[in-house]
Short mmCIF file of C-alpha atoms in Angstrom, two decimals:
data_model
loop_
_atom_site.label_atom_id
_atom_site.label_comp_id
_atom_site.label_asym_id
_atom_site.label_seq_id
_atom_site.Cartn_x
_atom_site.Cartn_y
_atom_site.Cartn_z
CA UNK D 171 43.22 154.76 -195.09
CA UNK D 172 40.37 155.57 -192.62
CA UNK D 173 41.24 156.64 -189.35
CA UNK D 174 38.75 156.70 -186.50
CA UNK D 175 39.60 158.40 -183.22
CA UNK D 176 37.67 159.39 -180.25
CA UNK D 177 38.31 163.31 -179.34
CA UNK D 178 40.07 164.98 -177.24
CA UNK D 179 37.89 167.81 -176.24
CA UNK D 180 38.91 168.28 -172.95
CA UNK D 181 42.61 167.83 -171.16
CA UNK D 182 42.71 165.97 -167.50
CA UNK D 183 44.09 168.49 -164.96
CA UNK D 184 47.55 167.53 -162.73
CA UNK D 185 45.98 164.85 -159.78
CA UNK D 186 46.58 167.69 -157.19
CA UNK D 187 43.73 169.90 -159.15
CA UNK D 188 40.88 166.90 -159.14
CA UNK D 189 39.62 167.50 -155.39
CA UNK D 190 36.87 169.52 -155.32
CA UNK D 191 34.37 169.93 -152.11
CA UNK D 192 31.47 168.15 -153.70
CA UNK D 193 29.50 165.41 -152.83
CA UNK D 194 26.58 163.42 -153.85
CA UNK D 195 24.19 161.05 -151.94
CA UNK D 196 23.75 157.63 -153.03
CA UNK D 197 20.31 157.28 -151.10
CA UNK D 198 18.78 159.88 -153.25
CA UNK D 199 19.32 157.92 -156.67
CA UNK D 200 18.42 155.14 -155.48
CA UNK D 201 15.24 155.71 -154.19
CA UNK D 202 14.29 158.00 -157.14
CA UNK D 203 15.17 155.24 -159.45
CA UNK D 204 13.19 152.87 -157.52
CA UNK D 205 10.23 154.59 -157.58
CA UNK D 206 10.11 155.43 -161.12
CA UNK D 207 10.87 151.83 -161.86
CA UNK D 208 7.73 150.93 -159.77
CA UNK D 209 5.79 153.74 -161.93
CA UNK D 210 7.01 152.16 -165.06
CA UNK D 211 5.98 148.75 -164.15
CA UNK D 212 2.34 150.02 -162.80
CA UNK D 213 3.06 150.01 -159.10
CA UNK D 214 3.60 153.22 -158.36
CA UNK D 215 0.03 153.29 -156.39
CA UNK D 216 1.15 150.37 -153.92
CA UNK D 217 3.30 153.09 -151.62
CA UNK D 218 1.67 155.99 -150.37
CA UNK D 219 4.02 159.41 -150.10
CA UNK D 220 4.17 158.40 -146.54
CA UNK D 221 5.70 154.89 -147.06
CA UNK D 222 7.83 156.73 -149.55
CA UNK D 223 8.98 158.94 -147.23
CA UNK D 224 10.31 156.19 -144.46
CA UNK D 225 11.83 154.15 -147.46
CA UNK D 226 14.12 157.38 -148.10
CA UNK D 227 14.49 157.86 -144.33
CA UNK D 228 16.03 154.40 -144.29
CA UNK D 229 18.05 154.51 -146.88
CA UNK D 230 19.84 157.70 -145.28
CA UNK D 231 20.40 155.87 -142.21
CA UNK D 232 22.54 152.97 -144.19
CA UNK D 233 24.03 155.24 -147.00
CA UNK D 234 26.90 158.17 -146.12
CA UNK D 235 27.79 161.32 -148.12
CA UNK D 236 30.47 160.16 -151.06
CA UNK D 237 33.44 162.82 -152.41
CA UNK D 238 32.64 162.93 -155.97
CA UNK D 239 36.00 162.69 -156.69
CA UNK D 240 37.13 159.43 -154.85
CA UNK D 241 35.06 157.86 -157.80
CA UNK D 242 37.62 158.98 -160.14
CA UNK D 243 40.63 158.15 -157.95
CA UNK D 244 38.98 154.51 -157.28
CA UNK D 245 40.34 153.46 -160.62
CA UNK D 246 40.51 149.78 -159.31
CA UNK D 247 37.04 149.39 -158.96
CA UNK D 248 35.71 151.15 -161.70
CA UNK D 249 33.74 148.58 -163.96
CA UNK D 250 36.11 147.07 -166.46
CA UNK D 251 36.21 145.17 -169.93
CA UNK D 252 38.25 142.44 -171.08
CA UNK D 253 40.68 142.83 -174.22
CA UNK D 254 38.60 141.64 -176.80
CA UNK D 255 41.85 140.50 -178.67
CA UNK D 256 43.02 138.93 -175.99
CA UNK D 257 39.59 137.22 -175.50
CA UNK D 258 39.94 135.40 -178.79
CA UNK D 259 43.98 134.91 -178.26
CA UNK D 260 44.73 136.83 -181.42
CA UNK D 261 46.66 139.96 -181.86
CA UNK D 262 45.81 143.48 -182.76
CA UNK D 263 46.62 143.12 -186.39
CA UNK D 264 44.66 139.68 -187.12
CA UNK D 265 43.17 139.45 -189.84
CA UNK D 266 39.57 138.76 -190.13
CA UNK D 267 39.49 135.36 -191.02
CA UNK D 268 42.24 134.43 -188.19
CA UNK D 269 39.75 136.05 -185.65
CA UNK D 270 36.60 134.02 -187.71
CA UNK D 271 38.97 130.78 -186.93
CA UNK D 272 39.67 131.39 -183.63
CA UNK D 273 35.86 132.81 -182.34
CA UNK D 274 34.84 129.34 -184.02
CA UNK D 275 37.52 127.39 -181.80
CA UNK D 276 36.56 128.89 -178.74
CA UNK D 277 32.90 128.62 -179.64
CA UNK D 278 33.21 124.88 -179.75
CA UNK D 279 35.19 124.53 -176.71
CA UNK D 280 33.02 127.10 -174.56
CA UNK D 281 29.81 125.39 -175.51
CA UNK D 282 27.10 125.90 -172.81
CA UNK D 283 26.37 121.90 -173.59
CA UNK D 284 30.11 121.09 -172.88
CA UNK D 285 31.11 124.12 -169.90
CA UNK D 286 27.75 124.69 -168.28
CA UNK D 287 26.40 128.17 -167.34
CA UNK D 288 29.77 129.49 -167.76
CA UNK D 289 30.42 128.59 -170.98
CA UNK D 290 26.69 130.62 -171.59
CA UNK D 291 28.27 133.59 -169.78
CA UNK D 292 31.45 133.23 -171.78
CA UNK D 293 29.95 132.70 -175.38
CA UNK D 294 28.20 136.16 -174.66
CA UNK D 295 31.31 137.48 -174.02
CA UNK D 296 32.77 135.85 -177.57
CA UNK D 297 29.72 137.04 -178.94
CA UNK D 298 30.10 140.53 -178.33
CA UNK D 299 33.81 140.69 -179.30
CA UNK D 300 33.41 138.81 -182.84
CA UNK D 301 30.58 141.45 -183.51
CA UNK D 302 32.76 144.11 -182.54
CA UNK D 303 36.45 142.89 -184.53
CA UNK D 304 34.28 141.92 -187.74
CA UNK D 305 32.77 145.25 -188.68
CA UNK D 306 35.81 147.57 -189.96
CA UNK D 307 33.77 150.95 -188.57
CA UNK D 308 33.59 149.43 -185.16
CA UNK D 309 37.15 147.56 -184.81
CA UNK D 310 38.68 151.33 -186.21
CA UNK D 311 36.81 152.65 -183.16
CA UNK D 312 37.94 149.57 -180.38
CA UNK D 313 41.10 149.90 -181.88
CA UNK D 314 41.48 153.69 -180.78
CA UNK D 315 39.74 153.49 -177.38
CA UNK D 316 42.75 150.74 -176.57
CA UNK D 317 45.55 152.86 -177.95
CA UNK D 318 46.05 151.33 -181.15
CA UNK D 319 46.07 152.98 -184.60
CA UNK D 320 47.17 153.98 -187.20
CA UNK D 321 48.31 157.57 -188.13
CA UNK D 322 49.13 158.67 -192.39
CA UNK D 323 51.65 161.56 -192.23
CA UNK D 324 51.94 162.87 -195.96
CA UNK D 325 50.82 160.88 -198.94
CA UNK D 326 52.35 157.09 -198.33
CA UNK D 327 53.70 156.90 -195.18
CA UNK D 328 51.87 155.49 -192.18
CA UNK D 329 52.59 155.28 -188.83
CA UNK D 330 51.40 152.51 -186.17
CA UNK D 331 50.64 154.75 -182.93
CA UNK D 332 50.80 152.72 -179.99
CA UNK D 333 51.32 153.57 -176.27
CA UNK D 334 54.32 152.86 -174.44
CA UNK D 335 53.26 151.64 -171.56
CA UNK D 336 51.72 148.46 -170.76
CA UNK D 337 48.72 147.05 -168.92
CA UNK D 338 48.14 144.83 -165.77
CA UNK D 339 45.15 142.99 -165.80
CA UNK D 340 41.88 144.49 -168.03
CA UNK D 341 41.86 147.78 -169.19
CA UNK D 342 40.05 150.74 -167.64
CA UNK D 343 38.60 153.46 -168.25
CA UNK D 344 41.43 155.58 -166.98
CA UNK D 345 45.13 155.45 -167.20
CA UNK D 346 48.15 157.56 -165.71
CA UNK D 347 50.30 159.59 -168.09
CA UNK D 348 53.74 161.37 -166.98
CA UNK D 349 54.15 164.83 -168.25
CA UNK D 350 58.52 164.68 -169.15
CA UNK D 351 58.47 168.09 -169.92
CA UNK D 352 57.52 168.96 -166.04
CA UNK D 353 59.11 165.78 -164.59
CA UNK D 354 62.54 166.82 -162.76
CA UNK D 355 63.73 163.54 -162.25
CA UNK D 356 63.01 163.19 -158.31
CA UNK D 357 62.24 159.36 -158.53
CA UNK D 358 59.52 159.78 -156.04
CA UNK D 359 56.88 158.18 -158.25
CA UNK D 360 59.51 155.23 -158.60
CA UNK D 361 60.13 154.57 -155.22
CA UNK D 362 56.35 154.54 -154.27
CA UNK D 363 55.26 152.32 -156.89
CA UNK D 364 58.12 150.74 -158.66
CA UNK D 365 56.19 148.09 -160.46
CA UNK D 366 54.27 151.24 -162.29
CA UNK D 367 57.11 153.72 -162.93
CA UNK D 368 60.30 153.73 -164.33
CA UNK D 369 63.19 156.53 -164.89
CA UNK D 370 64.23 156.89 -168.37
CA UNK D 371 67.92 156.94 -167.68
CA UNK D 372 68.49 158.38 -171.27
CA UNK D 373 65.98 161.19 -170.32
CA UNK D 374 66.36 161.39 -167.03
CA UNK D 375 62.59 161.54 -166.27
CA UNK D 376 59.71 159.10 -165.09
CA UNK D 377 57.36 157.61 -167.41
CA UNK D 378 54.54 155.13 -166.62
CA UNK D 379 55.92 151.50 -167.46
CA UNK D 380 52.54 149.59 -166.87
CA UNK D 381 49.12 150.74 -165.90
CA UNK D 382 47.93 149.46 -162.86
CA UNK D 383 51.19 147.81 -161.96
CA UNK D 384 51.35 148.42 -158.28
CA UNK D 385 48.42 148.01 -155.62
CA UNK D 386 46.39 151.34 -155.92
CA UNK D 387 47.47 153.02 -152.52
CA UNK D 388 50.65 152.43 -153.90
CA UNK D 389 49.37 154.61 -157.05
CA UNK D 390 48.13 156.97 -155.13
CA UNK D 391 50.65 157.58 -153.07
CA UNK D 392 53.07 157.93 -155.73
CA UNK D 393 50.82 160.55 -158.08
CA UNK D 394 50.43 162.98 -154.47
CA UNK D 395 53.65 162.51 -153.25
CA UNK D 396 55.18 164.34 -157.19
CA UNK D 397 56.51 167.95 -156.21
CA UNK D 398 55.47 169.27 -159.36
CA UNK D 399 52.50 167.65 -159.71
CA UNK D 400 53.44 166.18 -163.48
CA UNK D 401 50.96 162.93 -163.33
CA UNK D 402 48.01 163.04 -165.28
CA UNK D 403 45.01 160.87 -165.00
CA UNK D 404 43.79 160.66 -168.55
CA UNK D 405 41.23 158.82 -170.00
CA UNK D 406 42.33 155.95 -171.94
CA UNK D 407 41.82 156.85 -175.21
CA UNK D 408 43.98 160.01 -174.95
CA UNK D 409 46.86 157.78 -173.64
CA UNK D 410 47.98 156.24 -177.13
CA UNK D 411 48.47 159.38 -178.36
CA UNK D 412 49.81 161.24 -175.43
CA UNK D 413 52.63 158.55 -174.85
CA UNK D 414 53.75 158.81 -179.00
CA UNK D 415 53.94 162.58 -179.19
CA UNK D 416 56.06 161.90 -175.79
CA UNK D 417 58.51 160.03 -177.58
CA UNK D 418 60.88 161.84 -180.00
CA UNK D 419 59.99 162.66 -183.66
CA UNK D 420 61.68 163.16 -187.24
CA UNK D 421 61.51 166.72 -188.23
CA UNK D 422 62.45 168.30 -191.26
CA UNK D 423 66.02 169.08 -191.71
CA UNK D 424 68.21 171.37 -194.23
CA UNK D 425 71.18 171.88 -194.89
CA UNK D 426 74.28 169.20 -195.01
CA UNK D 427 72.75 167.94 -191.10
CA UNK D 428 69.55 166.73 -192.38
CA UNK D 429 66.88 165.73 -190.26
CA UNK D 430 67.00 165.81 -186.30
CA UNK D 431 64.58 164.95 -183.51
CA UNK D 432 62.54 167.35 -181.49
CA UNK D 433 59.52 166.69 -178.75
CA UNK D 434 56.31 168.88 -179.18
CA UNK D 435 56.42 171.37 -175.77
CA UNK D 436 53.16 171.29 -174.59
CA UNK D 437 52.23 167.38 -175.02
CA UNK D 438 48.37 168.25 -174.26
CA UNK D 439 47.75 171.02 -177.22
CA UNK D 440 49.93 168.58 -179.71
CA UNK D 441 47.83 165.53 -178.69
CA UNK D 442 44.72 167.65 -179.21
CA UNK D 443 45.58 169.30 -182.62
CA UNK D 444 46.72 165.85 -184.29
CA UNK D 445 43.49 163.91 -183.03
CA UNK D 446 41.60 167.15 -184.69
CA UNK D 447 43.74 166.33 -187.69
CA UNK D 448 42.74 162.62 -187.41
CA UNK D 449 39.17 163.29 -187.24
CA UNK D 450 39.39 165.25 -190.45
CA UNK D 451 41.39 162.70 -192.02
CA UNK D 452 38.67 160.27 -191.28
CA UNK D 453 35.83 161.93 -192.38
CA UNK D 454 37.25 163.07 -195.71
CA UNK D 455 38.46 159.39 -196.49
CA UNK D 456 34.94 158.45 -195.60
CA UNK D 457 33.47 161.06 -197.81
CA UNK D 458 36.09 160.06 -200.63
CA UNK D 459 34.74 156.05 -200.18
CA UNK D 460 31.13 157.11 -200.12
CA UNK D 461 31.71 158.97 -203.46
CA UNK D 462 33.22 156.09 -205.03
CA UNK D 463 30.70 154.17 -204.33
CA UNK D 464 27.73 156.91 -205.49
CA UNK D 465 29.42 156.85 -208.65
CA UNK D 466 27.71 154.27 -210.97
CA UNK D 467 28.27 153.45 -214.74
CA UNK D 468 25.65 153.35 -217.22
CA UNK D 469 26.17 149.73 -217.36
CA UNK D 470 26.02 149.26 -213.65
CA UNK D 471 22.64 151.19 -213.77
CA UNK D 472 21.21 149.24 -216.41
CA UNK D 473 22.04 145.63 -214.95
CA UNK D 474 20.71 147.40 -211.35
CA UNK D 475 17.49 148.39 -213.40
CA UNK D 476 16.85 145.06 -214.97
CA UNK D 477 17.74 142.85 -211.84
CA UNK D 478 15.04 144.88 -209.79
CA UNK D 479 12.80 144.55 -212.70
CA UNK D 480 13.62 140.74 -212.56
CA UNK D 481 12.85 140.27 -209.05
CA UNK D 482 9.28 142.08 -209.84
CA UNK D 483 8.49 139.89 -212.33
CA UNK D 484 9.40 136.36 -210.44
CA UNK D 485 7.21 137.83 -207.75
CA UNK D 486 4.07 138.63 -210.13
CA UNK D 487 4.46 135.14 -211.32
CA UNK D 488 3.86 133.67 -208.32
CA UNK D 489 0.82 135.75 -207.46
CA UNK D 490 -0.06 135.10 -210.82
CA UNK D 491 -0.01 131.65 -210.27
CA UNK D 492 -1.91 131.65 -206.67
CA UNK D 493 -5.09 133.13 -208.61
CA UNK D 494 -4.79 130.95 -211.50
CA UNK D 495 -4.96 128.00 -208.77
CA UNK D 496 -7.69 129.46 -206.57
CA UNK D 497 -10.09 131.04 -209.27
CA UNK D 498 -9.26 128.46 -212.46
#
């Protein structure tokens, strides 16, 4: 079965970790871009260096030094996407003609002639997910970015990964992962942002019980105020896999115990080996499907050979045809 999953090439770094002295200015980029729009367009000429050089003066008046960082923290304004499954009202393991059926009923119903300009705005938005949940490659891909897939361990046996946590509202690009091996169990995270965190009372440690649950001072609050500093912001396609490898797995037993349960100790370097394993998995069963397909009988090859030779032919005709009628 083919697997697609984003990497994991790099691990996020405890919140306390992510504030570094840097800063950017927005005036800068946005007169540079504005300029080399006007230059694009053929309009460059119209401002002199001097005029250019008041435009950026103004700018710096009206725009203020911003901490890199607080664009990372700001996860609640970072630009966001709708579930595309929950778009269309089906679930992640619709089949394709359920998702055809209901993209056609919403089509109908969200009809720029029937809603207006926001049924325009909202058939794009059917538009883009129908494209997306109809070609295999591509769903594989959405699927993994919003933490769900599917993982083969051994020959038959296949596992559904999905995260344990849920979301509030649309997804985003980032999402907050507790580390149980560091959490002590101080309920700090809990009591700043209940709605977000719960304790696992059969662990005795935190875990995140839905993204984006509380306000995001709240959040924020509750990541700074951990003594060991075992909250993660991680990007949201690690998540998935970071919250199953959290949870305890079969091992291999022997003996007259059989098999017991054990969690991988550093969460981070398991997460990144099996998505390396995933990756390989993927492209071999791509290589093995491309192969199959190379492969071609002799009576494939033939029929191929005397189709195309077919479609010459009808096509001769017809020029054939065109000079019989013009010359006689």
């Amino acid at each position: 079965m083919s697997v697609s999953l984003l990497p994991i090439d790099h691990l996020s770094m405890p919140k306390a970790f992510q504030i570094h002295a840097s800063y950017f200015y927005p005036y800068r980029t946005i007169s540079r871009y504005f300029f080399l729009l006007l230059d694009d367009i053929g309009l460059g000429h119209c401002f002199s260096k001097r005029k250019k050089v008041s435009l950026i003066s103004r700018c710096r008046l009206k725009c203020s030094p911003v901490r890199c960082c607080d664009r990372r923290r700001e996860g609640i304004s970072v630009r966001t996407k709708k579930n595309y499954y929950e778009l269309l009202g089906v679930s992640v393991d619709s089949s394709s003609q359920k998702i055809k059926e209901a993209y056609r009923n919403l089509l109908k119903k969200h009809h720029p002639d029937i809603a207006g300009h926001k049924g325009h705005e909202y058939t794009l938005l059917l538009n883009e997910a129908y494209n997306v949940l109809m070609a295999e490659d591509l769903r594989t891909k959405y699927d993994a970015s919003i933490g769900h897939m599917t993982v083969q361990f051994g020959t038959n046996n296949y596992v559904n990964v999905k995260g344990s946590s849920s979301w509030k509202g649309p997804l985003r690009p980032q999402a907050l992962f507790v580390d149980e091996n560091a959490c002590i169990g101080c309920r700090e995270c809990v009591h700043h942002a209940s709605n977000t965190f719960i304790l696992d009372k059969s662990t005795g440690c935190a875990r995140v019980r839905t993204q984006y649950g509380d306000d995001e001072q709240k959040i924020e609050v509750s990541v700074e105020s951990c003594p060991v500093n075992c909250i993660y912001w991680v990007d949201r396609e690690e998540l998935a896999l970071l919250e199953f490898l959290t949870q305890p797995q079969p091992k291999q037993g022997y003996g007259v115990y059989g098999q017991g349960w054990e969690k991988p100790a550093n969460v981070f370097m398991a997460a990144k080996t099996l998505s390396k394993q995933l990756r390989q998995q993927a492209e071999n069963n791509h290589n093995n499907v491309r192969t199959a397909e190379e492969e071609e009988t002799p009576a494939q090859a033939e029929a191929r050979a005397n189709a195309s030779l077919k479609i010459k032919m009808e096509s001769f005709s017809k020029i054939w045809d065109s000079l019989n009628g013009i010359f006689g």
